Amino acid sequence: VSVPTEHLYVLAAILFGTGVLGFLIRSNVIIVLASIELMLNAANLTFVGASR
Amino acid sequence: LAEILFYLLALGAVGCGVGVVAARMPLFSVLFLLGSFFCLSGIYLLAGFQFLAATQLLVYAGAIMVLFLFVIMLLNLGEASELRRHAGQGLTRGRLAIAGVTAVAMVLVGVVSAGWGEPHAAAPTGEVATSRAAHGIDQLDAIADVLFGRYMLPFEAASILLLATMIAVIALAKRQRDEGASHEPRESTGWPWKKGVEQ
């Protein structure tokens, strides 16, 4: 797949920003944990992009 | 075609991520998170990481999602408000600014480092991805080689650490339950309207 790696990084950054936003503005603990999982997945995506 | 699929999956992942944050009920939030995991797994598969895609599906969509759903359904969190943080509710401008600055800074760092590191080093040629995709089993062999060869000791240490954590959690939960059971009758006599009756 000839998708540029920068686009992977951009996707990971958007996902991480969404996770940070959810972590900051939501008060429910379950949703906060889900936001943390979202951030962890963004980090995984960054590793994938760096490994290509 | 694969690029279109990638952008569709990326759009789905971002949309599900927004859904995670914007959902009113925790159950919907967790289901949106599940959709985001599936989209990311598809992206890993497109990028040529079959083992990572399978692990993503097994571990996240299988284990962690089941954990979340068990917690939600066992605690009946539909409208319960016990598990709420007291500090800071609502969308203030400062929090939005923090999230936006984080995202923009990460995009800038990624693009700048990819652009300045080495010219054309960041843009992978198609051959690498396809050759990696063609030798998916070799990739798995390499992971197993490293995991059970060179990093055997840290791997086993991590498993022992997880076992110790599990035993510790069971012990803590059991002690808490015992204390709660022993305290419960005392607390029930401590109601203000029962005090007058007893005395």
PDB file of C-alpha atoms in Angstrom:
ATOM      1  CA  VAL A   1       0.000   0.000   0.000  1.00  0.00           C
ATOM      2  CA  SER A   2       1.518   3.265  -1.046  1.00  0.00           C
ATOM      3  CA  VAL A   3      -0.067   5.421   1.587  1.00  0.00           C
ATOM      4  CA  PRO A   4       2.521   7.901   2.842  1.00  0.00           C
ATOM      5  CA  THR A   5       3.683   7.350   6.393  1.00  0.00           C
ATOM      6  CA  GLU A   6       2.829  10.921   7.301  1.00  0.00           C
ATOM      7  CA  HIS A   7      -0.829  10.097   6.856  1.00  0.00           C
ATOM      8  CA  LEU A   8      -0.478   7.310   9.398  1.00  0.00           C
ATOM      9  CA  TYR A   9       1.099   9.800  11.784  1.00  0.00           C
ATOM     10  CA  VAL A  10      -1.679  12.299  11.162  1.00  0.00           C
ATOM     11  CA  LEU A  11      -4.304   9.644  11.828  1.00  0.00           C
ATOM     12  CA  ALA A  12      -2.519   8.628  15.030  1.00  0.00           C
ATOM     13  CA  ALA A  13      -2.309  12.264  16.135  1.00  0.00           C
ATOM     14  CA  ILE A  14      -6.014  12.828  15.507  1.00  0.00           C
ATOM     15  CA  LEU A  15      -6.886   9.689  17.460  1.00  0.00           C
ATOM     16  CA  PHE A  16      -4.575  10.728  20.298  1.00  0.00           C
ATOM     17  CA  GLY A  17      -6.102  14.198  20.397  1.00  0.00           C
ATOM     18  CA  THR A  18      -9.567  12.671  20.552  1.00  0.00           C
ATOM     19  CA  GLY A  19      -8.437  10.501  23.442  1.00  0.00           C
ATOM     20  CA  VAL A  20      -6.967  13.477  25.283  1.00  0.00           C
ATOM     21  CA  LEU A  21     -10.189  15.409  24.758  1.00  0.00           C
ATOM     22  CA  GLY A  22     -12.278  12.530  26.092  1.00  0.00           C
ATOM     23  CA  PHE A  23      -9.926  12.090  29.018  1.00  0.00           C
ATOM     24  CA  LEU A  24     -10.250  15.733  29.921  1.00  0.00           C
ATOM     25  CA  ILE A  25     -13.913  16.501  29.397  1.00  0.00           C
ATOM     26  CA  ARG A  26     -15.752  13.309  30.355  1.00  0.00           C
ATOM     27  CA  SER A  27     -16.576  12.556  33.936  1.00  0.00           C
ATOM     28  CA  ASN A  28     -17.562   8.908  33.608  1.00  0.00           C
ATOM     29  CA  VAL A  29     -14.754   6.591  34.601  1.00  0.00           C
ATOM     30  CA  ILE A  30     -15.568   3.983  31.953  1.00  0.00           C
ATOM     31  CA  ILE A  31     -15.439   6.569  29.178  1.00  0.00           C
ATOM     32  CA  VAL A  32     -12.186   7.934  30.588  1.00  0.00           C
ATOM     33  CA  LEU A  33     -10.713   4.419  30.434  1.00  0.00           C
ATOM     34  CA  ALA A  34     -11.981   4.051  26.866  1.00  0.00           C
ATOM     35  CA  SER A  35     -10.253   7.327  25.987  1.00  0.00           C
ATOM     36  CA  ILE A  36      -7.015   6.001  27.479  1.00  0.00           C
ATOM     37  CA  GLU A  37      -7.362   2.891  25.317  1.00  0.00           C
ATOM     38  CA  LEU A  38      -7.853   5.167  22.324  1.00  0.00           C
ATOM     39  CA  MET A  39      -4.596   6.961  23.145  1.00  0.00           C
ATOM     40  CA  LEU A  40      -2.751   3.650  23.537  1.00  0.00           C
ATOM     41  CA  ASN A  41      -3.993   2.566  20.134  1.00  0.00           C
ATOM     42  CA  ALA A  42      -2.787   5.816  18.634  1.00  0.00           C
ATOM     43  CA  ALA A  43       0.651   5.077  20.101  1.00  0.00           C
ATOM     44  CA  ASN A  44       0.551   1.609  18.531  1.00  0.00           C
ATOM     45  CA  LEU A  45      -0.322   3.164  15.196  1.00  0.00           C
ATOM     46  CA  THR A  46       2.670   5.466  15.538  1.00  0.00           C
ATOM     47  CA  PHE A  47       4.923   2.458  16.108  1.00  0.00           C
ATOM     48  CA  VAL A  48       3.480   0.824  13.013  1.00  0.00           C
ATOM     49  CA  GLY A  49       4.137   3.940  10.992  1.00  0.00           C
ATOM     50  CA  ALA A  50       7.699   4.185  12.279  1.00  0.00           C
ATOM     51  CA  SER A  51       8.315   0.538  11.518  1.00  0.00           C
ATOM     52  CA  ARG A  52       7.395   0.726   7.847  1.00  0.00           C
TER      53      ARG A  52
ATOM     54  CA  LEU B   1      -8.120   0.502  -4.272  1.00  0.00           C
ATOM     55  CA  ALA B   2      -6.119  -0.172  -1.116  1.00  0.00           C
ATOM     56  CA  GLU B   3      -5.573   3.535  -0.620  1.00  0.00           C
ATOM     57  CA  ILE B   4      -9.295   4.219  -0.815  1.00  0.00           C
ATOM     58  CA  LEU B   5      -9.804   1.421   1.690  1.00  0.00           C
ATOM     59  CA  PHE B   6      -7.165   2.961   3.945  1.00  0.00           C
ATOM     60  CA  TYR B   7      -8.812   6.353   3.925  1.00  0.00           C
ATOM     61  CA  LEU B   8     -12.221   4.794   4.538  1.00  0.00           C
ATOM     62  CA  LEU B   9     -10.834   2.872   7.499  1.00  0.00           C
ATOM     63  CA  ALA B  10      -9.090   5.974   8.807  1.00  0.00           C
ATOM     64  CA  LEU B  11     -12.321   7.923   8.545  1.00  0.00           C
ATOM     65  CA  GLY B  12     -14.121   5.136  10.357  1.00  0.00           C
ATOM     66  CA  ALA B  13     -11.502   5.059  13.107  1.00  0.00           C
ATOM     67  CA  VAL B  14     -11.688   8.814  13.640  1.00  0.00           C
ATOM     68  CA  GLY B  15     -15.479   8.804  13.538  1.00  0.00           C
ATOM     69  CA  CYS B  16     -15.642   6.004  16.081  1.00  0.00           C
ATOM     70  CA  GLY B  17     -13.103   7.870  18.213  1.00  0.00           C
ATOM     71  CA  VAL B  18     -15.326  10.942  18.196  1.00  0.00           C
ATOM     72  CA  GLY B  19     -18.220   8.654  19.056  1.00  0.00           C
ATOM     73  CA  VAL B  20     -16.299   7.305  22.054  1.00  0.00           C
ATOM     74  CA  VAL B  21     -15.974  10.823  23.418  1.00  0.00           C
ATOM     75  CA  ALA B  22     -19.414  12.062  22.449  1.00  0.00           C
ATOM     76  CA  ALA B  23     -21.545   9.075  23.461  1.00  0.00           C
ATOM     77  CA  ARG B  24     -23.938   9.729  26.301  1.00  0.00           C
ATOM     78  CA  MET B  25     -23.990   6.212  27.719  1.00  0.00           C
ATOM     79  CA  PRO B  26     -20.846   4.241  28.540  1.00  0.00           C
ATOM     80  CA  LEU B  27     -22.169   1.199  26.675  1.00  0.00           C
ATOM     81  CA  PHE B  28     -22.350   3.095  23.387  1.00  0.00           C
ATOM     82  CA  SER B  29     -18.938   4.572  24.068  1.00  0.00           C
ATOM     83  CA  VAL B  30     -17.437   1.110  24.467  1.00  0.00           C
ATOM     84  CA  LEU B  31     -19.163  -0.118  21.310  1.00  0.00           C
ATOM     85  CA  PHE B  32     -17.739   2.840  19.396  1.00  0.00           C
ATOM     86  CA  LEU B  33     -14.329   1.919  20.801  1.00  0.00           C
ATOM     87  CA  LEU B  34     -14.841  -1.590  19.433  1.00  0.00           C
ATOM     88  CA  GLY B  35     -15.527  -0.137  15.986  1.00  0.00           C
ATOM     89  CA  SER B  36     -12.382   1.960  16.240  1.00  0.00           C
ATOM     90  CA  PHE B  37     -10.347  -1.150  17.109  1.00  0.00           C
ATOM     91  CA  PHE B  38     -11.715  -2.989  14.089  1.00  0.00           C
ATOM     92  CA  CYS B  39     -10.851  -0.084  11.785  1.00  0.00           C
ATOM     93  CA  LEU B  40      -7.317   0.076  13.202  1.00  0.00           C
ATOM     94  CA  SER B  41      -6.941  -3.656  12.729  1.00  0.00           C
ATOM     95  CA  GLY B  42      -7.875  -3.235   9.090  1.00  0.00           C
ATOM     96  CA  ILE B  43      -5.273  -0.495   8.771  1.00  0.00           C
ATOM     97  CA  TYR B  44      -2.599  -2.768  10.256  1.00  0.00           C
ATOM     98  CA  LEU B  45      -3.609  -5.450   7.781  1.00  0.00           C
ATOM     99  CA  LEU B  46      -3.329  -3.003   4.897  1.00  0.00           C
ATOM    100  CA  ALA B  47       0.086  -1.882   6.101  1.00  0.00           C
ATOM    101  CA  GLY B  48       1.327  -5.467   5.984  1.00  0.00           C
ATOM    102  CA  PHE B  49       1.299  -6.333   9.683  1.00  0.00           C
ATOM    103  CA  GLN B  50      -0.825  -9.451   9.772  1.00  0.00           C
ATOM    104  CA  PHE B  51       0.305 -10.617  13.178  1.00  0.00           C
ATOM    105  CA  LEU B  52      -0.347  -7.210  14.701  1.00  0.00           C
ATOM    106  CA  ALA B  53      -3.812  -7.110  13.141  1.00  0.00           C
ATOM    107  CA  ALA B  54      -4.662 -10.546  14.523  1.00  0.00           C
ATOM    108  CA  THR B  55      -3.288  -9.581  17.937  1.00  0.00           C
ATOM    109  CA  GLN B  56      -5.292  -6.382  17.872  1.00  0.00           C
ATOM    110  CA  LEU B  57      -8.467  -8.323  17.194  1.00  0.00           C
ATOM    111  CA  LEU B  58      -7.732 -11.030  19.762  1.00  0.00           C
ATOM    112  CA  VAL B  59      -6.457  -8.893  22.608  1.00  0.00           C
ATOM    113  CA  TYR B  60      -8.390  -5.668  22.240  1.00  0.00           C
ATOM    114  CA  ALA B  61     -11.639  -6.696  20.606  1.00  0.00           C
ATOM    115  CA  GLY B  62     -11.629 -10.033  22.404  1.00  0.00           C
ATOM    116  CA  ALA B  63     -10.246  -9.503  25.869  1.00  0.00           C
ATOM    117  CA  ILE B  64     -10.412  -5.821  26.724  1.00  0.00           C
ATOM    118  CA  MET B  65     -13.822  -5.276  25.178  1.00  0.00           C
ATOM    119  CA  VAL B  66     -15.226  -8.238  27.094  1.00  0.00           C
ATOM    120  CA  LEU B  67     -13.706  -6.768  30.256  1.00  0.00           C
ATOM    121  CA  PHE B  68     -15.328  -3.384  29.640  1.00  0.00           C
ATOM    122  CA  LEU B  69     -18.687  -4.923  28.808  1.00  0.00           C
ATOM    123  CA  PHE B  70     -18.568  -7.156  31.884  1.00  0.00           C
ATOM    124  CA  VAL B  71     -17.859  -4.164  34.096  1.00  0.00           C
ATOM    125  CA  ILE B  72     -20.654  -2.143  32.548  1.00  0.00           C
ATOM    126  CA  MET B  73     -23.216  -4.896  32.690  1.00  0.00           C
ATOM    127  CA  LEU B  74     -22.262  -6.185  36.137  1.00  0.00           C
ATOM    128  CA  LEU B  75     -22.209  -2.753  37.728  1.00  0.00           C
ATOM    129  CA  ASN B  76     -25.268  -1.661  35.739  1.00  0.00           C
ATOM    130  CA  LEU B  77     -23.751   1.654  34.826  1.00  0.00           C
ATOM    131  CA  GLY B  78     -26.529   2.824  32.547  1.00  0.00           C
ATOM    132  CA  GLU B  79     -27.484   5.801  34.633  1.00  0.00           C
ATOM    133  CA  ALA B  80     -25.458   5.123  37.773  1.00  0.00           C
ATOM    134  CA  SER B  81     -23.466   8.077  38.969  1.00  0.00           C
ATOM    135  CA  GLU B  82     -21.200   6.436  41.536  1.00  0.00           C
ATOM    136  CA  LEU B  83     -18.232   6.171  39.227  1.00  0.00           C
ATOM    137  CA  ARG B  84     -17.949   9.843  38.488  1.00  0.00           C
ATOM    138  CA  ARG B  85     -15.006  12.062  38.974  1.00  0.00           C
ATOM    139  CA  HIS B  86     -15.900  15.100  40.966  1.00  0.00           C
ATOM    140  CA  ALA B  87     -13.315  17.463  39.620  1.00  0.00           C
ATOM    141  CA  GLY B  88     -13.943  19.135  36.337  1.00  0.00           C
ATOM    142  CA  GLN B  89     -16.979  18.444  34.247  1.00  0.00           C
ATOM    143  CA  GLY B  90     -17.963  19.852  30.939  1.00  0.00           C
ATOM    144  CA  LEU B  91     -16.261  21.184  27.900  1.00  0.00           C
ATOM    145  CA  THR B  92     -14.309  24.237  28.838  1.00  0.00           C
ATOM    146  CA  ARG B  93     -12.267  26.234  26.419  1.00  0.00           C
ATOM    147  CA  GLY B  94      -9.004  25.398  28.182  1.00  0.00           C
ATOM    148  CA  ARG B  95      -9.504  21.665  27.859  1.00  0.00           C
ATOM    149  CA  LEU B  96     -10.424  21.965  24.211  1.00  0.00           C
ATOM    150  CA  ALA B  97      -7.306  24.051  23.707  1.00  0.00           C
ATOM    151  CA  ILE B  98      -5.128  21.429  25.428  1.00  0.00           C
ATOM    152  CA  ALA B  99      -6.475  18.641  23.241  1.00  0.00           C
ATOM    153  CA  GLY B 100      -6.187  20.695  20.072  1.00  0.00           C
ATOM    154  CA  VAL B 101      -2.650  21.813  20.848  1.00  0.00           C
ATOM    155  CA  THR B 102      -1.656  18.217  21.594  1.00  0.00           C
ATOM    156  CA  ALA B 103      -3.040  16.944  18.317  1.00  0.00           C
ATOM    157  CA  VAL B 104      -1.580  19.774  16.240  1.00  0.00           C
ATOM    158  CA  ALA B 105       1.808  19.465  17.938  1.00  0.00           C
ATOM    159  CA  MET B 106       1.919  15.728  17.266  1.00  0.00           C
ATOM    160  CA  VAL B 107       0.997  16.247  13.621  1.00  0.00           C
ATOM    161  CA  LEU B 108       3.678  18.904  13.256  1.00  0.00           C
ATOM    162  CA  VAL B 109       6.343  16.808  14.963  1.00  0.00           C
ATOM    163  CA  GLY B 110       5.483  13.790  12.840  1.00  0.00           C
ATOM    164  CA  VAL B 111       5.449  15.644   9.543  1.00  0.00           C
ATOM    165  CA  VAL B 112       8.522  17.726  10.296  1.00  0.00           C
ATOM    166  CA  SER B 113      10.591  14.807  11.539  1.00  0.00           C
ATOM    167  CA  ALA B 114       9.497  12.680   8.598  1.00  0.00           C
ATOM    168  CA  GLY B 115      10.322  15.482   6.193  1.00  0.00           C
ATOM    169  CA  TRP B 116      13.595  16.564   7.725  1.00  0.00           C
ATOM    170  CA  GLY B 117      15.059  13.247   8.812  1.00  0.00           C
ATOM    171  CA  GLU B 118      16.132  11.900   5.467  1.00  0.00           C
ATOM    172  CA  PRO B 119      14.801  12.855   2.117  1.00  0.00           C
ATOM    173  CA  HIS B 120      12.402  10.196   0.835  1.00  0.00           C
ATOM    174  CA  ALA B 121      13.212   7.897   3.709  1.00  0.00           C
ATOM    175  CA  ALA B 122       9.755   8.230   5.160  1.00  0.00           C
ATOM    176  CA  ALA B 123       7.898   7.391   1.980  1.00  0.00           C
ATOM    177  CA  PRO B 124       8.083   3.617   1.740  1.00  0.00           C
ATOM    178  CA  THR B 125       8.332   1.990  -1.594  1.00  0.00           C
ATOM    179  CA  GLY B 126       5.568  -0.373  -2.435  1.00  0.00           C
ATOM    180  CA  GLU B 127       7.918  -3.326  -2.730  1.00  0.00           C
ATOM    181  CA  VAL B 128       8.750  -3.413   0.950  1.00  0.00           C
ATOM    182  CA  ALA B 129       5.125  -3.571   1.984  1.00  0.00           C
ATOM    183  CA  THR B 130       4.209  -6.186  -0.572  1.00  0.00           C
ATOM    184  CA  SER B 131       7.221  -8.355   0.201  1.00  0.00           C
ATOM    185  CA  ARG B 132       6.431  -8.163   3.873  1.00  0.00           C
ATOM    186  CA  ALA B 133       2.846  -9.050   3.087  1.00  0.00           C
ATOM    187  CA  ALA B 134       3.945 -11.956   0.957  1.00  0.00           C
ATOM    188  CA  HIS B 135       6.083 -13.391   3.766  1.00  0.00           C
ATOM    189  CA  GLY B 136       3.618 -13.070   6.579  1.00  0.00           C
ATOM    190  CA  ILE B 137       4.609 -16.390   8.083  1.00  0.00           C
ATOM    191  CA  ASP B 138       8.274 -15.422   8.111  1.00  0.00           C
ATOM    192  CA  GLN B 139       7.297 -12.326  10.049  1.00  0.00           C
ATOM    193  CA  LEU B 140       5.620 -14.517  12.645  1.00  0.00           C
ATOM    194  CA  ASP B 141       8.690 -16.739  12.734  1.00  0.00           C
ATOM    195  CA  ALA B 142      10.885 -13.729  13.368  1.00  0.00           C
ATOM    196  CA  ILE B 143       8.691 -12.551  16.235  1.00  0.00           C
ATOM    197  CA  ALA B 144       8.738 -15.998  17.818  1.00  0.00           C
ATOM    198  CA  ASP B 145      12.508 -16.237  17.368  1.00  0.00           C
ATOM    199  CA  VAL B 146      13.119 -12.976  19.169  1.00  0.00           C
ATOM    200  CA  LEU B 147      10.516 -13.515  21.846  1.00  0.00           C
ATOM    201  CA  PHE B 148      11.546 -17.024  22.821  1.00  0.00           C
ATOM    202  CA  GLY B 149      15.224 -16.692  22.034  1.00  0.00           C
ATOM    203  CA  ARG B 150      16.901 -13.465  22.908  1.00  0.00           C
ATOM    204  CA  TYR B 151      14.194 -11.989  25.121  1.00  0.00           C
ATOM    205  CA  MET B 152      13.178 -15.212  26.819  1.00  0.00           C
ATOM    206  CA  LEU B 153      14.022 -14.005  30.317  1.00  0.00           C
ATOM    207  CA  PRO B 154      12.108 -10.682  30.171  1.00  0.00           C
ATOM    208  CA  PHE B 155       9.160 -12.527  28.653  1.00  0.00           C
ATOM    209  CA  GLU B 156       9.000 -14.987  31.528  1.00  0.00           C
ATOM    210  CA  ALA B 157       9.599 -12.192  34.042  1.00  0.00           C
ATOM    211  CA  ALA B 158       6.627 -10.322  32.621  1.00  0.00           C
ATOM    212  CA  SER B 159       4.453 -13.413  32.936  1.00  0.00           C
ATOM    213  CA  ILE B 160       5.503 -13.858  36.580  1.00  0.00           C
ATOM    214  CA  LEU B 161       4.792 -10.175  37.210  1.00  0.00           C
ATOM    215  CA  LEU B 162       1.301 -10.561  35.744  1.00  0.00           C
ATOM    216  CA  LEU B 163       0.670 -13.644  37.874  1.00  0.00           C
ATOM    217  CA  ALA B 164       1.770 -11.795  41.012  1.00  0.00           C
ATOM    218  CA  THR B 165      -0.484  -8.877  40.116  1.00  0.00           C
ATOM    219  CA  MET B 166      -3.440 -11.193  39.649  1.00  0.00           C
ATOM    220  CA  ILE B 167      -2.896 -12.869  43.018  1.00  0.00           C
ATOM    221  CA  ALA B 168      -2.465  -9.487  44.703  1.00  0.00           C
ATOM    222  CA  VAL B 169      -5.706  -8.164  43.204  1.00  0.00           C
ATOM    223  CA  ILE B 170      -7.605 -11.244  44.365  1.00  0.00           C
ATOM    224  CA  ALA B 171      -6.141 -10.905  47.865  1.00  0.00           C
ATOM    225  CA  LEU B 172      -6.985  -7.191  48.066  1.00  0.00           C
ATOM    226  CA  ALA B 173     -10.535  -7.703  46.820  1.00  0.00           C
ATOM    227  CA  LYS B 174     -11.089 -10.569  49.238  1.00  0.00           C
ATOM    228  CA  ARG B 175      -9.832  -8.561  52.208  1.00  0.00           C
ATOM    229  CA  GLN B 176     -12.027  -5.636  51.258  1.00  0.00           C
ATOM    230  CA  ARG B 177     -15.048  -7.891  50.985  1.00  0.00           C
ATOM    231  CA  ASP B 178     -14.329  -9.477  54.388  1.00  0.00           C
ATOM    232  CA  GLU B 179     -13.985  -6.089  56.032  1.00  0.00           C
ATOM    233  CA  GLY B 180     -17.173  -4.881  54.399  1.00  0.00           C
ATOM    234  CA  ALA B 181     -19.063  -7.950  55.628  1.00  0.00           C
ATOM    235  CA  SER B 182     -17.821  -7.496  59.173  1.00  0.00           C
ATOM    236  CA  HIS B 183     -18.622  -3.793  59.201  1.00  0.00           C
ATOM    237  CA  GLU B 184     -22.048  -4.038  57.690  1.00  0.00           C
ATOM    238  CA  PRO B 185     -24.120  -5.000  60.740  1.00  0.00           C
ATOM    239  CA  ARG B 186     -22.431  -2.327  62.837  1.00  0.00           C
ATOM    240  CA  GLU B 187     -23.205   0.293  60.276  1.00  0.00           C
ATOM    241  CA  SER B 188     -26.809  -0.768  59.990  1.00  0.00           C
ATOM    242  CA  THR B 189     -27.311  -0.142  63.676  1.00  0.00           C
ATOM    243  CA  GLY B 190     -25.764   3.237  63.264  1.00  0.00           C
ATOM    244  CA  TRP B 191     -28.750   4.819  61.554  1.00  0.00           C
ATOM    245  CA  PRO B 192     -29.930   7.945  63.290  1.00  0.00           C
ATOM    246  CA  TRP B 193     -33.515   6.786  63.665  1.00  0.00           C
ATOM    247  CA  LYS B 194     -32.417   3.436  65.096  1.00  0.00           C
ATOM    248  CA  LYS B 195     -30.237   5.032  67.735  1.00  0.00           C
ATOM    249  CA  GLY B 196     -33.209   6.393  69.560  1.00  0.00           C
ATOM    250  CA  VAL B 197     -34.871   2.982  69.535  1.00  0.00           C
ATOM    251  CA  GLU B 198     -31.836   1.222  70.920  1.00  0.00           C
ATOM    252  CA  GLN B 199     -31.091   3.745  73.547  1.00  0.00           C
TER     253      GLN B 199
END
